[in-house]
Each structure stands twice: as structure tokens, then as C-alpha cells.
Amino acid sequence: MKIVFFGTQPYDRESFDTLNSNGTYGFDIVYHHSHLTPDNAILARGADGVCIFVNDTANRETIGQLAAMGVKLIALRCAGFNNVDLKAAAECGIGVVRVPAYSPHAVAEHAVALLLALDRKVHRAYWRTRDGNFSLHGLLGFDLYGKTAGIVGTGRIARALIGILKGFGMEVLAYDIHPDEHYAREAGIAYVGLDELYRRADVISLHCPLTEQTRYMINSDTIALMKPGVVLLNTGRGQLIHTEALIEGLKQRRIGAAGLDVYEEEAGYFYEDTSDRIMGDDVLARLLSFNNVLVTSHQGFFTREALENIARTTLDNIRAFAAGGPLANEVRFGA
Ligand code: NAI
């Protein structure tokens, strides 16, 4: 099997090369730094499969080109698959596999890092004390103990997060289109409707996939329902939040703080060093100007454990495909 990787960074190559050369897999791998787009799909010529990440674009046009070159597999080395046109892939006979879970703890713990930093203003204290400023003015936080968290989506990452938040002594409200009452009883949380969650939560964290239903679920109408001062966390996907509405919510002080590991237009910036350039994205520039907003560049997954799991599961997925066996991690249109 020849697999062409798109959107790779040095750490991806290191983790895949280490495993691929251990005698179990031995695939012919070609790495590209650039993202997969309709313009550079040609780089996959001669490959049996492509391996892509969150900011690669496998839309109908790209998939049509891949199919014409004989590519048979799209192996996502991530959990989310909103960037793949599954219908087009099915029509072109291209299989799609993913890594459903590599470390839910990594993402959950990152959400907590954002929450604690924003609540206790650690990011501001860091700069202040380095400059000899030891004043506490503006650094007042609140106890998480006794506060209410509203968690949207109660899958793997959310459950890891809920375990941590319960440890802080928080009350947890949750919303999921498929509520799991057995889990709720065991975890000591309550499922509520989305409006109630927005109204009652002091901290809201998004852990549902990006779908037509969830796109821009955080918008001016839903922000208007939220408690003034709410902390909003997004480690899901950027388009869950309408960013301009968020900016308005921050300006009106309805949103007390926002921790964003994802951004709706992240593809041009995240994972790249753009510090030599003038920022062309005025919305991102405005977001970065708030001292109560923390932006990290989609790094929730980025732990040693997760990288190893990603490489292992992806190579296992490719091996299963090559063997023509059942694909445990296949993503099917309409499934
Ligand atoms: P999961 O599949 O275990 O759980 C997703 C949950 O969302 C399920 O319980 C599902 O029923 C629920 N859901 C689906 N549609 C919904 C809707 N319309 N409203 C409310 N809930 C809905 O997924 P997991 O592993 O917990 O990941 C969640 C999301 O986190 C992924 O879809 C991905 O977008 C994002 N992610 C972000 C990473 C990062 O590095 N920041 C890394 C991995 C995933």
C-alpha cells in the first residue's frame, strides 16, 4: 500500500515512522506538509490511499480527483469527519476510516486547562509577574466548586471532562441528541434541554460533532439566553460558534471569558507559524485582542499518548483495508 499523507508536521512523521518501521506495517508512506485541497490532490497520484487531518478538504471535487487517480481509501488521522463529503466518497467507491478515540482525556484535560487559566487569569498573571507587576487588580476569579457546568454532547471527551468537573464539586447539566440516562444516573449528572442548559450554566463546554444541526449553535440568539459572565469553552469544532456573535457577546460582557481550541476559519493559521505576516483575518485579530479570550491552535489532542494512539489506529485501519477485512473504524454515509 502506498499512502500519501497531507497536512503533516514533523511530530506526525516521527510518530508514524517509528511505528511503520517496526516490522508490523511497512507501508510506502509519502508525507506532504500542505493540506489536501482540490488544487493539490494531484500529489496523490499513484497512491492507494490518502491520510488526512482536520484541516484538509475532502470535498466532492477533491474526492472526484482522488477516485480518478485510483485512490481507494481516505484514512482520517482524527476523530471528526466533517471535512469529508461522505456521500461523494460512497458514490466514488472510496472507503473512509477514522480514529474514533485516541485520548479523550487529552482533549478533556485541555478544556480544563483553558477553564482554569481563564477563571484565575493565569495567562495574565504570567506576563505581569515577569514584568515585576505583582498587583492583583483585574485578576479576581470565582470558585468552580458549587458552580454549574453545561456540557453539550456526552460522548467520550465529555465524559472524561465531566469526571474532572465533578471532582471540582461542580453540578453538571448536559444535553445530547441521544441522552444516556444510565450514564447520567451513574455519573450524577442531569440531562436538560439546550435552552435550560444555556440559562443555568456558569461554564459551557462544547463536545458534539459539527453537523448541519450543530453548525452555529452558539449564535446571537443562544448567547442572549446565557448567564451574564458565562465561561464558554470550545474544543469541538470552530463552526459550532458564530464567531462574530461571540465577539458581540464578549463586548456586551454577556460572555465572561472564552477558551477556544478551534476557530471557524482556522485552516489558514492553525499549525503554522504566521508571526512574520500581517494578520489578514480581522475576526481572529479581534478575538485575540480580548484579555478574557484564550485561543490555542487545535492542540487539545496533542499529548504523547494521543499521538501514539493516532498512528497505531491509523496504520491498523490501513492494514485492515489492505487485507479486505471488516473495517472497525469505517465512517459510512448515512450511518
Ligand atoms: P463522541 O462521538 O464520543 O461523542 C459525541 C457526542 O455528541 C455523542 O454523544 C453524540 O450523541 C452527541 N451529539 C451528536 N449530535 C449532537 C447534537 N446535535 N447535539 C448534541 N449532541 C450531539 O465524540 P468525542 O470523541 O467525544 O469528540 C467530540 C468532538 O470533539 C468531535 O466530534 C471532534 O469534533 C472534537 N475533537 C476535538 C479535538 C481537539 O483536538 N480539539 C480532538 C478530538 C475530537
Coordinates of N, CA, C and O in Angstrom, one line a residue, residues 11 13 16 21-22 33 47 49 62-63 70 73 78 98 138 154 162 184 188 190 225 268 270 274 286 297 301 313 325:
Y11 N 6.2 16.2 14.0 CA 5.8 15.3 15.0 C 4.9 14.1 14.5 O 5.0 13.0 15.0
R13 N 5.3 12.9 11.4 CA 6.2 12.0 10.7 C 6.9 11.1 11.7 O 7.1 9.9 11.4
F16 N 4.5 8.4 13.1 CA 4.2 7.3 12.1 C 5.4 6.5 11.7 O 5.3 5.3 11.5
S21 N 8.0 1.5 10.8 CA 9.2 0.7 10.6 C 9.4 -0.4 11.6 O 10.5 -1.0 11.6
N22 N 8.5 -0.7 12.4 CA 8.7 -1.7 13.4 C 8.5 -3.2 12.9 O 8.5 -4.1 13.7
H33 N 3.5 18.5 3.6 CA 3.1 19.5 4.6 C 1.8 20.1 4.3 O 1.0 20.5 5.1
A47 N -1.1 6.7 -5.5 CA -1.3 6.2 -4.1 C -2.5 5.3 -4.1 O -3.5 5.5 -4.8
G49 N -4.1 5.1 -1.0 CA -4.9 5.8 -0.1 C -4.2 7.1 0.3 O -3.1 7.4 0.1
T62 N -12.5 17.3 -4.6 CA -11.2 16.6 -4.3 C -11.4 15.1 -4.4 O -10.6 14.4 -5.0
I63 N -12.5 14.6 -3.9 CA -12.8 13.2 -3.9 C -12.9 12.6 -5.4 O -12.4 11.6 -5.7
G70 N -7.4 6.6 -8.9 CA -7.3 5.2 -8.4 C -7.2 5.1 -6.8 O -7.0 4.0 -6.3
L73 N -8.9 4.8 -0.6 CA -9.1 5.0 0.9 C -8.7 6.4 1.3 O -7.7 6.9 1.0
C78 N -7.8 11.5 12.7 CA -8.5 12.3 13.7 C -9.9 11.7 13.9 O -10.3 10.7 13.1
R98 N -11.5 6.3 10.3 CA -11.0 7.4 11.2 C -10.5 6.8 12.4 O -10.5 5.6 12.6
G138 N -7.8 43.2 38.7 CA -8.3 42.6 37.5 C -8.1 41.1 37.4 O -8.5 40.5 36.4
T154 N -22.5 14.3 25.1 CA -21.9 13.5 26.2 C -21.2 12.2 25.7 O -21.5 11.1 26.2
I162 N -16.5 15.5 32.3 CA -17.5 15.5 33.4 C -16.8 14.9 34.7 O -17.0 15.4 35.8
A184 N -26.1 8.9 33.0 CA -26.4 10.1 33.8 C -26.6 9.8 35.2 O -26.1 10.5 36.1
G188 N -24.1 11.0 38.0 CA -24.7 12.0 38.9 C -24.8 13.4 38.1 O -24.6 14.4 38.7
A190 N -27.4 15.6 35.1 CA -28.8 15.7 34.7 C -28.9 16.1 33.2 O -28.2 17.1 32.9
L225 N -29.5 33.9 25.7 CA -30.1 33.1 26.8 C -29.1 32.9 28.0 O -29.5 32.6 29.1
G268 N -6.2 28.5 7.7 CA -5.1 29.3 7.2 C -4.1 29.6 8.3 O -3.0 30.2 7.9
F270 N -3.9 27.8 11.9 CA -3.5 26.9 13.0 C -2.5 25.9 12.4 O -2.6 25.4 11.3
T274 N 2.8 32.0 11.7 CA 2.5 33.1 10.8 C 3.0 34.4 11.4 O 2.5 35.5 11.1
R286 N -9.5 40.4 16.2 CA -10.4 41.0 17.3 C -10.5 40.0 18.5 O -10.4 40.4 19.6
S297 N -4.2 26.6 19.3 CA -4.4 26.2 17.9 C -4.7 24.7 17.7 O -3.8 24.0 17.2
F301 N -5.7 17.6 21.3 CA -5.3 16.2 21.1 C -3.9 16.0 21.4 O -3.4 14.8 21.5
T313 N -3.7 3.4 15.4 CA -5.0 3.1 14.9 C -5.1 3.4 13.4 O -5.7 2.6 12.7
G325 N -10.5 -6.9 5.0 CA -11.3 -7.4 6.1 C -12.3 -6.3 6.6 O -12.4 -5.2 6.0

